[in-house]
Short mmCIF file of C-alpha atoms in Angstrom, two decimals:
data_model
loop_
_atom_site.label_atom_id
_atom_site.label_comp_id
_atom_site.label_asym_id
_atom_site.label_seq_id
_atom_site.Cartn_x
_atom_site.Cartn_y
_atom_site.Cartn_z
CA UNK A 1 62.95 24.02 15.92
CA UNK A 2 60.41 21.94 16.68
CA UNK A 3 60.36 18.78 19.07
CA UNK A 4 59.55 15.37 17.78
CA UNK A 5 60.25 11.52 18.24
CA UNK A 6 61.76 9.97 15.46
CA UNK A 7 61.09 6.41 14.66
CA UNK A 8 63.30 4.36 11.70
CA UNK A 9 60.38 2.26 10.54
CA UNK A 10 62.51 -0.59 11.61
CA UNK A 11 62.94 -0.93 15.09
CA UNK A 12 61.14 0.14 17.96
CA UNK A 13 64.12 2.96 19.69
CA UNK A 14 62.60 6.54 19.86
CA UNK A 15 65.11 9.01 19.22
CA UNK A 16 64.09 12.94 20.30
CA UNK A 17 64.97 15.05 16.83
CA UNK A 18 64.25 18.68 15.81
CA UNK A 19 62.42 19.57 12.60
CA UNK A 20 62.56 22.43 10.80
CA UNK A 21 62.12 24.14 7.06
CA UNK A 22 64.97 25.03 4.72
CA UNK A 23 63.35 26.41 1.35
CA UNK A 24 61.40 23.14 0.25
CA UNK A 25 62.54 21.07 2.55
CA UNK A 26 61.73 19.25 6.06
CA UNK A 27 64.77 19.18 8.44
CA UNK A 28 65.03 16.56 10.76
CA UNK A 29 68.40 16.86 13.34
CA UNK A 30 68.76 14.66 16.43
CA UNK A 31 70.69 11.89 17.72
CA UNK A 32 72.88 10.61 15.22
CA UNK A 33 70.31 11.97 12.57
CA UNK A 34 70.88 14.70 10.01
CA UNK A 35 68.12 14.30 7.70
CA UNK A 36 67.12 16.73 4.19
CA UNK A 37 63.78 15.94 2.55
CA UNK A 38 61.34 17.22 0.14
CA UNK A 39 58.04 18.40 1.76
CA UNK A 40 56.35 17.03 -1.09
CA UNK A 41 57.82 13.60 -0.23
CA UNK A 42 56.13 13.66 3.66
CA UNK A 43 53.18 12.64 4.53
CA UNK A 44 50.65 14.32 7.52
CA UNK A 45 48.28 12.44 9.22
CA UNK A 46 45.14 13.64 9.53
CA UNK A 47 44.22 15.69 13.02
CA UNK A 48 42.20 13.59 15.62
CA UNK A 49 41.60 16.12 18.32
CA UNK A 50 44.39 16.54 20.52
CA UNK A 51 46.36 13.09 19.62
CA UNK A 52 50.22 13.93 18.11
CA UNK A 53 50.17 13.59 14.69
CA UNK A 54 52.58 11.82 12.52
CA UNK A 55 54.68 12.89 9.48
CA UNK A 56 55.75 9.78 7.77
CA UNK A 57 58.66 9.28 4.93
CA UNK A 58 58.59 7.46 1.91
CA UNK A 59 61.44 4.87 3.44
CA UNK A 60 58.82 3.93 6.37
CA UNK A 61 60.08 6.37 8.95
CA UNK A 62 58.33 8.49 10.62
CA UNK A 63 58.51 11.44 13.50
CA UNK A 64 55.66 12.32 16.06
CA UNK A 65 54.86 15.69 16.91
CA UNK A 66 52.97 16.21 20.44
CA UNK A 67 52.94 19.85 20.40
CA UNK A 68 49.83 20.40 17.58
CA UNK A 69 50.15 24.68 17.40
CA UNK A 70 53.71 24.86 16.58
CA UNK A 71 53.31 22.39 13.70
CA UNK A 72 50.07 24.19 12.98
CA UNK A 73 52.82 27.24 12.26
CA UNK A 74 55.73 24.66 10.27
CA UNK A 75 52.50 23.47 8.11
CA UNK A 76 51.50 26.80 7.44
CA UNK A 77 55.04 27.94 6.17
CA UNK A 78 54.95 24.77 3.40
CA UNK A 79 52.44 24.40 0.30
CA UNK A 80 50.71 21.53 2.88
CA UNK A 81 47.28 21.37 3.38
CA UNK A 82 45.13 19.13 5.34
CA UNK A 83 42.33 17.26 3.48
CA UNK A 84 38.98 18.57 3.16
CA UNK A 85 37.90 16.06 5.74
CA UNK A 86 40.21 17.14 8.30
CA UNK A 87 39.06 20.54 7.53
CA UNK A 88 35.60 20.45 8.16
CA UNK A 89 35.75 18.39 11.15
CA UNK A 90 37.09 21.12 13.16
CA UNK A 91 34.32 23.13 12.78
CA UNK A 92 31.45 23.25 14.62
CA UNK A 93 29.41 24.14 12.35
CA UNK A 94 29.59 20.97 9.73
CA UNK A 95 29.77 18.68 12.66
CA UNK A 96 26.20 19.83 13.60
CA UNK A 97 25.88 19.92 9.90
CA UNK A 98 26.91 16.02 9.68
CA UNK A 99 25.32 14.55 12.65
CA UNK A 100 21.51 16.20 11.37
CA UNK A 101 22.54 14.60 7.90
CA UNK A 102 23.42 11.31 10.26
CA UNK A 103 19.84 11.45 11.85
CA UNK A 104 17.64 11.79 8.61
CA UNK A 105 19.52 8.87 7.32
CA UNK A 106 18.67 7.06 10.19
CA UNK A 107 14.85 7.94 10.23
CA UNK A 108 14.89 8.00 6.68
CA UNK A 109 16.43 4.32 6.20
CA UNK A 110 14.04 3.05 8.69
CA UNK A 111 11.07 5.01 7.83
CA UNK A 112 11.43 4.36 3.88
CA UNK A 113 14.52 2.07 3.51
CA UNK A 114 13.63 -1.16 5.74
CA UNK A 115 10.42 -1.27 4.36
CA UNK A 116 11.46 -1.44 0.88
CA UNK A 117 13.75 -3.54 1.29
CA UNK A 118 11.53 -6.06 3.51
CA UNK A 119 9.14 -5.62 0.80
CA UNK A 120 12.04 -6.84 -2.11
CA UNK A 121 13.22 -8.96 0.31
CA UNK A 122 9.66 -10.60 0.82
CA UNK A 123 9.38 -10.89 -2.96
CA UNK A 124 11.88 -12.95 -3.54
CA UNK A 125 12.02 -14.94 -0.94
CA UNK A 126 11.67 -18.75 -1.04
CA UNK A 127 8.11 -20.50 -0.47
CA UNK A 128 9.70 -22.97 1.87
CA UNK A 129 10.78 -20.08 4.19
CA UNK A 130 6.98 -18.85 4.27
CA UNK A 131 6.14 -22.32 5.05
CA UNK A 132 8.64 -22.77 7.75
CA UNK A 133 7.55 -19.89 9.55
CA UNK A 134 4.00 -20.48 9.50
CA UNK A 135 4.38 -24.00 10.65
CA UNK A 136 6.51 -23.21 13.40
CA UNK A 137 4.76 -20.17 14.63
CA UNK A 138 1.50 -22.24 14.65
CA UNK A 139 3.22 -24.83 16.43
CA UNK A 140 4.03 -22.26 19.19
CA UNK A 141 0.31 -20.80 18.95
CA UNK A 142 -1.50 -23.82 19.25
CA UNK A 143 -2.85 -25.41 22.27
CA UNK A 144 -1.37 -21.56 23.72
CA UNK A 145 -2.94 -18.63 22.39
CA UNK A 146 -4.80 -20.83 19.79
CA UNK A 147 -7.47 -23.38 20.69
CA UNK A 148 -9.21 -25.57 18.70
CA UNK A 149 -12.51 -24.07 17.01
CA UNK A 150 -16.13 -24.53 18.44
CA UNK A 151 -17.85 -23.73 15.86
CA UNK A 152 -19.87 -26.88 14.51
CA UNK A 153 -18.31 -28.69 11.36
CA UNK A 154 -21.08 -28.10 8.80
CA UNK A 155 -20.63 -24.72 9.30
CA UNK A 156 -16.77 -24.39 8.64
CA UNK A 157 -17.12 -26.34 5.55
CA UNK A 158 -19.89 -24.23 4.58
CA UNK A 159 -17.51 -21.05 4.89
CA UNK A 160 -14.60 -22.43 3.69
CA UNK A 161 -16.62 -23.81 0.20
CA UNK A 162 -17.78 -19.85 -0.38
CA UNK A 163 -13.94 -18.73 0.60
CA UNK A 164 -12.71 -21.12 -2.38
CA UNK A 165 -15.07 -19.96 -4.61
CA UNK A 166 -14.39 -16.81 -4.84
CA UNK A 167 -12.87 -15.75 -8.30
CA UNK A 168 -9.43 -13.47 -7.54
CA UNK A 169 -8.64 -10.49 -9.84
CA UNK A 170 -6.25 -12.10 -12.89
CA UNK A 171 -8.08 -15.24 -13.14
CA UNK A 172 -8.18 -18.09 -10.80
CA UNK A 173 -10.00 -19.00 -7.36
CA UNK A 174 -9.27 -18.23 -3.51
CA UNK A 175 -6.23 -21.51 -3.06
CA UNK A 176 -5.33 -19.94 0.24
CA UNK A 177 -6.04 -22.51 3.39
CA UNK A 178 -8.92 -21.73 5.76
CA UNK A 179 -7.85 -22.24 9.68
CA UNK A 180 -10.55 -21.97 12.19
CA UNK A 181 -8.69 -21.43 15.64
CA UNK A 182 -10.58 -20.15 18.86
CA UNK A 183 -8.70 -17.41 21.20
CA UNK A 184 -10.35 -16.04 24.32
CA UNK A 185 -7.11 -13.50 24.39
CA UNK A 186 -6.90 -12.33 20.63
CA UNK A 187 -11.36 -11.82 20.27
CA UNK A 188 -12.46 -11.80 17.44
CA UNK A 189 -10.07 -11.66 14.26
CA UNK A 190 -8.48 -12.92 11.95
CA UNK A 191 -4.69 -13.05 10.17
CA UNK A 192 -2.80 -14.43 7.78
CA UNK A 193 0.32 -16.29 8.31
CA UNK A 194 3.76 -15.85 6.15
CA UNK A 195 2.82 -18.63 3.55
CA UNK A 196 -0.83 -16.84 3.31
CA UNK A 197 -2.70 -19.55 5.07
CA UNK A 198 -5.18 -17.22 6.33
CA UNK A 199 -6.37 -18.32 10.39
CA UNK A 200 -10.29 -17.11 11.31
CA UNK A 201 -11.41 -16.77 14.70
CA UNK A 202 -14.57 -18.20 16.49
CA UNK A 203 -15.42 -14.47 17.56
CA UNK A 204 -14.79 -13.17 14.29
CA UNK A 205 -17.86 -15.65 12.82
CA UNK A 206 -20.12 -14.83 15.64
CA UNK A 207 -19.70 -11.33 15.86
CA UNK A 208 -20.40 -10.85 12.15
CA UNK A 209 -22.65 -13.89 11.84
CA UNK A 210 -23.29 -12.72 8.01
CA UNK A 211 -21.31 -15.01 5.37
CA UNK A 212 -20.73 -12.21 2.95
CA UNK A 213 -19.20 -9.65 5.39
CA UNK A 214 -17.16 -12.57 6.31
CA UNK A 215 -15.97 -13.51 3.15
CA UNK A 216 -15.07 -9.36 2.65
CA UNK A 217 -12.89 -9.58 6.28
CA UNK A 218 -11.33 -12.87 4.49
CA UNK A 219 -10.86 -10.59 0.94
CA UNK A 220 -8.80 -7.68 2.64
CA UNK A 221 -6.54 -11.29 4.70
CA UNK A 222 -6.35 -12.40 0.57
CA UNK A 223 -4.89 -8.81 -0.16
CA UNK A 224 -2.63 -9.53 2.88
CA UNK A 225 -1.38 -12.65 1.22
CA UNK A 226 -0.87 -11.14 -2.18
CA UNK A 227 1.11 -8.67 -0.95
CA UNK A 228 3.09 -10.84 1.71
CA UNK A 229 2.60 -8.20 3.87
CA UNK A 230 3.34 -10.80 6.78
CA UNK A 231 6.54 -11.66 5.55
CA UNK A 232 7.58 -8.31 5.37
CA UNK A 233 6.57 -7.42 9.37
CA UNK A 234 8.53 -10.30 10.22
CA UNK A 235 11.56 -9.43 8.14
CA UNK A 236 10.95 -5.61 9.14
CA UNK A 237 10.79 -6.91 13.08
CA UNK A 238 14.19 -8.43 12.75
CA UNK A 239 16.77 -6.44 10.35
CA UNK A 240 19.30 -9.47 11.08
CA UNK A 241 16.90 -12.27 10.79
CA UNK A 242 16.46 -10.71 7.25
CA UNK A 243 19.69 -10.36 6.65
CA UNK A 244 20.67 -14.05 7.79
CA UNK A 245 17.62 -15.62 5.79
CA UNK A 246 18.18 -13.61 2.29
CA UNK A 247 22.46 -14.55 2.50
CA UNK A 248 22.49 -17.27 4.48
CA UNK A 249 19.65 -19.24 4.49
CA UNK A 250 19.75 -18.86 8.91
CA UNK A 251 16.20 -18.24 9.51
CA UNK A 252 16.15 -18.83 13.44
CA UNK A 253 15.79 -14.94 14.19
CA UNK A 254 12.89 -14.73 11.91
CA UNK A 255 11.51 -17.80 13.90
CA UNK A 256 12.07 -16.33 17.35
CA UNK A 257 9.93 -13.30 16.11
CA UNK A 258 7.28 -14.83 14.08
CA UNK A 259 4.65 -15.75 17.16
CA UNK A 260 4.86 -12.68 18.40
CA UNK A 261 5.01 -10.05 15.31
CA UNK A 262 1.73 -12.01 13.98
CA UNK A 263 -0.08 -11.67 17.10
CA UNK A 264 0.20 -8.10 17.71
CA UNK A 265 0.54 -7.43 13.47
CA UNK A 266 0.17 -3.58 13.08
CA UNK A 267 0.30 -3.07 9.33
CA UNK A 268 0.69 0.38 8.00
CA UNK A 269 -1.59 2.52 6.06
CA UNK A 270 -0.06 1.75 3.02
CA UNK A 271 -0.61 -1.91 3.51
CA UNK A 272 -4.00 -1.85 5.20
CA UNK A 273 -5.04 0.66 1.96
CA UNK A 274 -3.55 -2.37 0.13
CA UNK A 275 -5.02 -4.86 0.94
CA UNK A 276 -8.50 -3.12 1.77
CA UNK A 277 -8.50 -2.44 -2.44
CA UNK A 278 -7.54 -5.92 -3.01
CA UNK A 279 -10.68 -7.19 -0.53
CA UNK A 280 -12.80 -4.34 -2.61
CA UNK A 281 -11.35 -5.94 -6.02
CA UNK A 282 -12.07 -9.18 -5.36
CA UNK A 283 -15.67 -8.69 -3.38
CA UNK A 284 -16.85 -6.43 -6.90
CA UNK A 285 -15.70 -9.16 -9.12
CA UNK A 286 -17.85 -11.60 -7.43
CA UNK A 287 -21.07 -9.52 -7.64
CA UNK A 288 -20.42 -8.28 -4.03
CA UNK A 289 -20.21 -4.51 -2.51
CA UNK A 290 -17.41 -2.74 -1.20
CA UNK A 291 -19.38 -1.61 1.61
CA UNK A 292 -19.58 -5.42 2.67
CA UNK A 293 -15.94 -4.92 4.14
CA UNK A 294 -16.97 -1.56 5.82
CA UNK A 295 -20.25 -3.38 7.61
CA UNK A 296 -17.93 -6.50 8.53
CA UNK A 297 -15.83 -3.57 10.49
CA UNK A 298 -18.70 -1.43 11.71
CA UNK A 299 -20.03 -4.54 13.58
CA UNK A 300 -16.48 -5.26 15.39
CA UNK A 301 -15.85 -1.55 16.22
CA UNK A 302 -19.93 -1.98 17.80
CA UNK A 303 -19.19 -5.08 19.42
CA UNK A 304 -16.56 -4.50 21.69
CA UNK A 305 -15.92 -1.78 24.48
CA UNK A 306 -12.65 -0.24 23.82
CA UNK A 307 -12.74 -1.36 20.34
CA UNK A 308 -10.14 0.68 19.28
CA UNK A 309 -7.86 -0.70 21.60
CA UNK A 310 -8.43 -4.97 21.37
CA UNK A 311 -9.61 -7.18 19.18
CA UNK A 312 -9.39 -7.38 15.76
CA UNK A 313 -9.43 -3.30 15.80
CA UNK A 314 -5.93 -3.32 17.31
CA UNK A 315 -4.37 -4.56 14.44
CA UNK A 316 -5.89 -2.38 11.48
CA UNK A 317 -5.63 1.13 12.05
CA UNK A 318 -7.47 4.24 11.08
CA UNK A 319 -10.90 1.79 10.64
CA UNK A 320 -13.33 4.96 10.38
CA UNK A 321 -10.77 6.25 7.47
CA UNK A 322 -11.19 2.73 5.63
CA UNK A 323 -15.09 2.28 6.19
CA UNK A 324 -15.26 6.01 4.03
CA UNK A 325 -13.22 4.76 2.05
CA UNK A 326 -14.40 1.57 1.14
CA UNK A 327 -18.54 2.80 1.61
CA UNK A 328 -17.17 5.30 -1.04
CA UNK A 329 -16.06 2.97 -3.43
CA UNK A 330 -18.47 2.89 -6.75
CA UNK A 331 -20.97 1.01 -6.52
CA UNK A 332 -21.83 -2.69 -8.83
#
């Protein structure tokens, strides 16, 4: 027979029993114990490696088996069969099987999942929580990273009059708020915050030093806006600051993040195509070319050594891809 402990269900004595098969049945003799019951009446626990296994008993009982081959053999003898679980996961070749299937799931949920759901997520979310973030991560920037613009007055008010004149695609003029901030360690660029206040740079102006391929840099940080592309880096940068912020209104990891994921914003393809058609959109329907956009980033890449690797370069991609792309654009 074979060797188990026996346990009442009830109490915590072990009691050393014997089980065997008679036709249908599971024998179970030891001390003081003289036991008949249907197989179909036991439950087997499920292998986990070498651990003993339990056969439990409808009145709460329940005997533990160390020695796994010999009740490999009792099993066999009985209509038993161990779940389709337990069966695969002693072979080698579903468990390399299963943890493949467990890495594509991972790549795929971040690769494809996390963005979608930062970009429902972004969607839906409440102004006030664009607002909060913007305010606090310029309250971190400024007087920092940030320094108060040098260009002169006149001309800020001249740029930001042409900004808010610009008619938007659907009807309706640029409402977004013009920042002018200086920053000796960010060069010339410019971002836009989660709220789509949209911050230029002093290098950004000088560099350019044309007010239409300015206002085409500023269309493609509108297309930014539109598509709160911000919002979704931050909630993509933190998966539990998202989480906190969509159930439970905690938005302090998204706070801790938001300085530093808008500084050193590396958008995707998808979302620099995005918001490079929205700049093209909007520079067309005000009488403007395309190809403004594509000069705005031909005189950047020319103006700084290393181009590709500071400035506002850094931050959008593939830029000889999207001056093709944008020089290809029909024309007006």
């Amino acid at each position: 027979m074979l060797s188990a402990d026996y346990f009442d269900g009830h109490s915590s004595r072990v009691r050393v029993v014997g089980l065997g098969l008679t036709g249908e049945d599971l024998v179970i003799i030891g001390e003081g114990i003289d036991l008949r019951v249907p197989f179909a009446e036991v439950t087997v626990d499920e292998r986990l490696g070498r651990a003993p296994r339990r056969l439990r008993l409808k009145d709460g009982a329940f005997c533990v088996v160390s020695d796994l081959n010999a009740l490999d053999v009792l099993l066999a003898s009985t209509s038993h069969r161990d779940g389709w679980v337990d069966r695969i996961q002693r072979r080698s070749k579903f468990v390399l099987w299963s943890l493949a299937a467990f890495v594509f799931l991972v790549f795929a949920g971040y690769k494809w999942g996390l963005p979608c759901a930062a970009a429902e997520g972004a969607a839906y979310m409440p102004p006030a929580v664009g607002v909060k973030l913007s305010d606090e991560a310029l309250r971190i920037l400024d007087g920092g990273v940030l320094l108060p613009s040098k260009i002169a007055e006149d001309r800020r008010r001249a740029l930001s009059d042409k900004f808010h004149a610009l008619r938007l695609p659907g009807g309706g003029k640029a409402t977004s708020e013009l920042l002018f901030r200086r920053s000796p360690q960010l060069g010339a660029n410019a971002f836009t915050l989660p709220d789509g206040r949209i911050i230029l740079l002093d290098d950004l102006v000088t560099v350019i030093d044309d007010d239409r391929q300015i206002l085409a840099a500023l269309a493609h940080e509108m297309g930014h806006a539109r598509g709160h592309h911000g919002l979704r880096m931050l909630l993509r940068s933190s998966a539990v600051g998202a989480f906190l912020a969509f159930y439970i209104g905690d938005i302090s990891s998204l706070l801790a993040v938001a300085p530093a994921t808008l500084m050193q914003a590396r958008y995707s393809r998808d979302l620099e195509q995005q918001a490079d058609d929205y700049g093209a959109a909007v520079l067309t329907l005000n009488g403007m070319s395309p190809s403004l956009l594509a000069d705005a980033l031909d005189k950047l890449a020319k103006s700084h050594q290393g181009a590709a690797k500071t400035g506002y370069l850094s931050t959008h991609p593939a830029t000889m891809e999207r001056m093709r792309h944008l020089r290809d654009a029909p024309p007006l």
